[in-house]
PDB file of C-alpha atoms in Angstrom:
ATOM      1  CA  MET A   1     -17.808 -77.652  69.310  1.00  0.00           C
ATOM      2  CA  THR A   2     -17.439 -74.705  71.678  1.00  0.00           C
ATOM      3  CA  ARG A   3     -20.311 -72.773  73.201  1.00  0.00           C
ATOM      4  CA  LYS A   4     -19.913 -69.441  74.984  1.00  0.00           C
ATOM      5  CA  ALA A   5     -21.655 -67.482  77.685  1.00  0.00           C
ATOM      6  CA  SER A   6     -20.525 -64.391  79.529  1.00  0.00           C
ATOM      7  CA  ALA A   7     -21.180 -62.732  82.850  1.00  0.00           C
ATOM      8  CA  VAL A   8     -20.661 -59.195  84.093  1.00  0.00           C
ATOM      9  CA  TRP A   9     -20.663 -58.403  87.834  1.00  0.00           C
ATOM     10  CA  LYS A  10     -20.716 -54.928  89.346  1.00  0.00           C
ATOM     11  CA  GLY A  11     -20.317 -54.081  93.020  1.00  0.00           C
ATOM     12  CA  GLY A  12     -19.809 -56.114  96.163  1.00  0.00           C
ATOM     13  CA  LEU A  13     -21.072 -59.620  96.815  1.00  0.00           C
ATOM     14  CA  LYS A  14     -24.257 -58.731  98.702  1.00  0.00           C
ATOM     15  CA  ASP A  15     -25.051 -55.337  97.214  1.00  0.00           C
ATOM     16  CA  GLY A  16     -23.803 -55.971  93.688  1.00  0.00           C
ATOM     17  CA  HIS A  17     -25.573 -57.343  90.659  1.00  0.00           C
ATOM     18  CA  GLY A  18     -24.713 -58.981  87.398  1.00  0.00           C
ATOM     19  CA  THR A  19     -25.942 -60.050  84.017  1.00  0.00           C
ATOM     20  CA  ILE A  20     -25.510 -63.279  82.073  1.00  0.00           C
ATOM     21  CA  SER A  21     -25.609 -63.554  78.286  1.00  0.00           C
ATOM     22  CA  THR A  22     -25.188 -66.394  75.802  1.00  0.00           C
ATOM     23  CA  ASP A  23     -23.829 -66.213  72.276  1.00  0.00           C
ATOM     24  CA  SER A  24     -27.094 -67.683  70.987  1.00  0.00           C
ATOM     25  CA  GLY A  25     -28.972 -64.708  72.436  1.00  0.00           C
ATOM     26  CA  VAL A  26     -31.357 -66.898  74.428  1.00  0.00           C
ATOM     27  CA  LEU A  27     -30.022 -65.162  77.521  1.00  0.00           C
ATOM     28  CA  HIS A  28     -29.224 -61.499  77.007  1.00  0.00           C
ATOM     29  CA  ASP A  29     -28.225 -59.447  80.012  1.00  0.00           C
ATOM     30  CA  SER A  30     -30.299 -61.740  82.254  1.00  0.00           C
ATOM     31  CA  GLN A  31     -30.128 -60.541  85.836  1.00  0.00           C
ATOM     32  CA  TYR A  32     -28.467 -62.385  88.690  1.00  0.00           C
ATOM     33  CA  SER A  33     -27.449 -61.275  92.172  1.00  0.00           C
ATOM     34  CA  PHE A  34     -26.827 -62.430  95.722  1.00  0.00           C
ATOM     35  CA  LYS A  35     -30.603 -62.264  96.292  1.00  0.00           C
ATOM     36  CA  THR A  36     -31.394 -64.418  93.232  1.00  0.00           C
ATOM     37  CA  ARG A  37     -28.829 -66.967  94.355  1.00  0.00           C
ATOM     38  CA  PHE A  38     -29.323 -67.160  98.111  1.00  0.00           C
ATOM     39  CA  GLU A  39     -32.675 -65.474  98.782  1.00  0.00           C
ATOM     40  CA  ASP A  40     -35.846 -64.830  96.775  1.00  0.00           C
ATOM     41  CA  GLY A  41     -34.757 -62.197  94.288  1.00  0.00           C
ATOM     42  CA  ILE A  42     -36.005 -61.920  90.722  1.00  0.00           C
ATOM     43  CA  GLY A  43     -33.549 -63.274  88.190  1.00  0.00           C
ATOM     44  CA  THR A  44     -31.490 -66.403  87.666  1.00  0.00           C
ATOM     45  CA  ASN A  45     -28.463 -67.955  89.340  1.00  0.00           C
ATOM     46  CA  PRO A  46     -25.700 -70.413  88.460  1.00  0.00           C
ATOM     47  CA  GLU A  47     -27.389 -73.374  90.164  1.00  0.00           C
ATOM     48  CA  GLU A  48     -30.646 -72.825  88.286  1.00  0.00           C
ATOM     49  CA  LEU A  49     -28.749 -72.659  85.006  1.00  0.00           C
ATOM     50  CA  LEU A  50     -26.856 -75.872  85.840  1.00  0.00           C
ATOM     51  CA  ALA A  51     -30.155 -77.595  86.649  1.00  0.00           C
ATOM     52  CA  ALA A  52     -31.658 -76.415  83.343  1.00  0.00           C
ATOM     53  CA  ALA A  53     -28.631 -77.672  81.417  1.00  0.00           C
ATOM     54  CA  HIS A  54     -28.783 -81.005  83.237  1.00  0.00           C
ATOM     55  CA  ALA A  55     -32.514 -81.517  82.562  1.00  0.00           C
ATOM     56  CA  ALA A  56     -32.089 -80.702  78.868  1.00  0.00           C
ATOM     57  CA  CYS A  57     -28.990 -82.853  78.400  1.00  0.00           C
ATOM     58  CA  PHE A  58     -30.471 -85.823  80.261  1.00  0.00           C
ATOM     59  CA  SER A  59     -33.688 -85.645  78.206  1.00  0.00           C
ATOM     60  CA  MET A  60     -31.723 -85.753  74.961  1.00  0.00           C
ATOM     61  CA  ALA A  61     -29.503 -88.577  76.263  1.00  0.00           C
ATOM     62  CA  LEU A  62     -32.602 -90.570  77.205  1.00  0.00           C
ATOM     63  CA  SER A  63     -34.053 -90.054  73.734  1.00  0.00           C
ATOM     64  CA  ASN A  64     -30.841 -91.508  72.323  1.00  0.00           C
ATOM     65  CA  GLN A  65     -30.882 -94.483  74.722  1.00  0.00           C
ATOM     66  CA  LEU A  66     -34.504 -95.214  73.830  1.00  0.00           C
ATOM     67  CA  ALA A  67     -33.721 -95.068  70.106  1.00  0.00           C
ATOM     68  CA  GLN A  68     -30.953 -97.637  70.609  1.00  0.00           C
ATOM     69  CA  GLN A  69     -33.616 -99.951  72.061  1.00  0.00           C
ATOM     70  CA  GLY A  70     -36.072 -99.269  69.235  1.00  0.00           C
ATOM     71  CA  MET A  71     -38.317 -96.943  71.266  1.00  0.00           C
ATOM     72  CA  THR A  72     -39.457 -93.382  70.641  1.00  0.00           C
ATOM     73  CA  ALA A  73     -40.970 -91.255  73.383  1.00  0.00           C
ATOM     74  CA  GLU A  74     -44.052 -89.151  72.806  1.00  0.00           C
ATOM     75  CA  SER A  75     -42.702 -86.940  75.590  1.00  0.00           C
ATOM     76  CA  ILE A  76     -39.853 -86.808  78.058  1.00  0.00           C
ATOM     77  CA  GLU A  77     -40.385 -84.377  80.916  1.00  0.00           C
ATOM     78  CA  THR A  78     -37.412 -83.882  83.222  1.00  0.00           C
ATOM     79  CA  THR A  79     -36.892 -81.622  86.219  1.00  0.00           C
ATOM     80  CA  SER A  80     -33.412 -81.332  87.667  1.00  0.00           C
ATOM     81  CA  SER A  81     -32.964 -80.050  91.217  1.00  0.00           C
ATOM     82  CA  CYS A  82     -29.547 -78.702  92.196  1.00  0.00           C
ATOM     83  CA  THR A  83     -28.718 -78.708  95.922  1.00  0.00           C
ATOM     84  CA  MET A  84     -26.028 -76.505  97.421  1.00  0.00           C
ATOM     85  CA  GLU A  85     -24.869 -76.996 100.989  1.00  0.00           C
ATOM     86  CA  ASN A  86     -22.124 -74.940 102.652  1.00  0.00           C
ATOM     87  CA  LEU A  87     -21.280 -73.276  99.325  1.00  0.00           C
ATOM     88  CA  THR A  88     -20.761 -76.635  97.634  1.00  0.00           C
ATOM     89  CA  ILE A  89     -23.061 -78.191  95.058  1.00  0.00           C
ATOM     90  CA  THR A  90     -23.614 -81.583  96.646  1.00  0.00           C
ATOM     91  CA  LYS A  91     -26.257 -83.259  94.543  1.00  0.00           C
ATOM     92  CA  PHE A  92     -28.630 -83.196  91.622  1.00  0.00           C
ATOM     93  CA  HIS A  93     -31.916 -85.033  91.514  1.00  0.00           C
ATOM     94  CA  LEU A  94     -33.707 -85.826  88.268  1.00  0.00           C
ATOM     95  CA  ASP A  95     -37.473 -86.304  88.196  1.00  0.00           C
ATOM     96  CA  LEU A  96     -38.524 -87.893  84.936  1.00  0.00           C
ATOM     97  CA  THR A  97     -41.900 -88.696  83.456  1.00  0.00           C
ATOM     98  CA  ALA A  98     -41.860 -90.220  79.997  1.00  0.00           C
ATOM     99  CA  THR A  99     -44.686 -91.300  77.738  1.00  0.00           C
ATOM    100  CA  ILE A 100     -43.500 -94.116  75.488  1.00  0.00           C
ATOM    101  CA  PRO A 101     -46.154 -96.197  73.729  1.00  0.00           C
ATOM    102  CA  GLY A 102     -45.589 -99.925  74.205  1.00  0.00           C
ATOM    103  CA  ALA A 103     -42.501 -99.496  76.357  1.00  0.00           C
ATOM    104  CA  ASP A 104     -41.300-102.317  78.555  1.00  0.00           C
ATOM    105  CA  PRO A 105     -40.853-100.862  82.085  1.00  0.00           C
ATOM    106  CA  ALA A 106     -37.572-102.723  82.684  1.00  0.00           C
ATOM    107  CA  GLU A 107     -36.102-101.513  79.386  1.00  0.00           C
ATOM    108  CA  PHE A 108     -37.276 -97.983  80.149  1.00  0.00           C
ATOM    109  CA  GLU A 109     -35.578 -98.091  83.563  1.00  0.00           C
ATOM    110  CA  LYS A 110     -32.390 -99.393  81.952  1.00  0.00           C
ATOM    111  CA  ALA A 111     -32.431 -96.594  79.366  1.00  0.00           C
ATOM    112  CA  ALA A 112     -33.122 -93.928  82.023  1.00  0.00           C
ATOM    113  CA  ASN A 113     -30.213 -95.069  84.181  1.00  0.00           C
ATOM    114  CA  ALA A 114     -27.887 -95.253  81.182  1.00  0.00           C
ATOM    115  CA  ALA A 115     -28.890 -91.698  80.246  1.00  0.00           C
ATOM    116  CA  LYS A 116     -28.268 -90.510  83.821  1.00  0.00           C
ATOM    117  CA  GLU A 117     -24.775 -91.982  83.777  1.00  0.00           C
ATOM    118  CA  GLY A 118     -23.905 -91.096  80.177  1.00  0.00           C
ATOM    119  CA  CYS A 119     -25.308 -87.606  79.742  1.00  0.00           C
ATOM    120  CA  PRO A 120     -22.363 -85.196  79.173  1.00  0.00           C
ATOM    121  CA  VAL A 121     -23.613 -82.831  81.876  1.00  0.00           C
ATOM    122  CA  SER A 122     -23.972 -85.674  84.401  1.00  0.00           C
ATOM    123  CA  ARG A 123     -20.408 -86.736  83.630  1.00  0.00           C
ATOM    124  CA  LEU A 124     -19.225 -83.188  84.327  1.00  0.00           C
ATOM    125  CA  PHE A 125     -20.606 -83.097  87.871  1.00  0.00           C
ATOM    126  CA  LYS A 126     -18.797 -84.571  90.870  1.00  0.00           C
ATOM    127  CA  ALA A 127     -22.014 -84.328  92.890  1.00  0.00           C
ATOM    128  CA  ASP A 128     -24.293 -87.243  93.714  1.00  0.00           C
ATOM    129  CA  ILE A 129     -26.969 -87.673  91.025  1.00  0.00           C
ATOM    130  CA  THR A 130     -30.226 -89.470  91.807  1.00  0.00           C
ATOM    131  CA  LEU A 131     -33.163 -90.304  89.548  1.00  0.00           C
ATOM    132  CA  ASP A 132     -36.870 -91.006  89.964  1.00  0.00           C
ATOM    133  CA  ALA A 133     -38.193 -92.312  86.642  1.00  0.00           C
ATOM    134  CA  LYS A 134     -41.884 -92.740  85.910  1.00  0.00           C
ATOM    135  CA  LEU A 135     -43.262 -94.315  82.783  1.00  0.00           C
ATOM    136  CA  ALA A 136     -46.630 -92.715  82.053  1.00  0.00           C
ATOM    137  CA  SER A 137     -49.338 -94.770  80.399  1.00  0.00           C
TER     138      SER A 137
END
């Protein structure tokens, strides 16, 4: 499987601007710039897109881990925070809240940690990845 996305950049670093598109069409000429990356501009940025990919991948990986333990979640809500320091992505933090009827908290924690370690996007990153997992009742 191969997925594609493209980016176009015009101008200098601080005064330029770009667009990002995906083959699926979900993103089509979506704006990004120095301001959207390092200030408060309107548009997206690479770190936000990495965080979105990480949250989505982790959520699916957790669903798989739960299924292997005979559990099905009513909902898995994940937020991924990407931290960049000195122009290096240094860490990701996952905040998870899952609603799983009848789940054993220890088994849930085990599944969440396995998903954090095994998710393909987590395995891609060299950054530190932390997780706060909450089982909702």
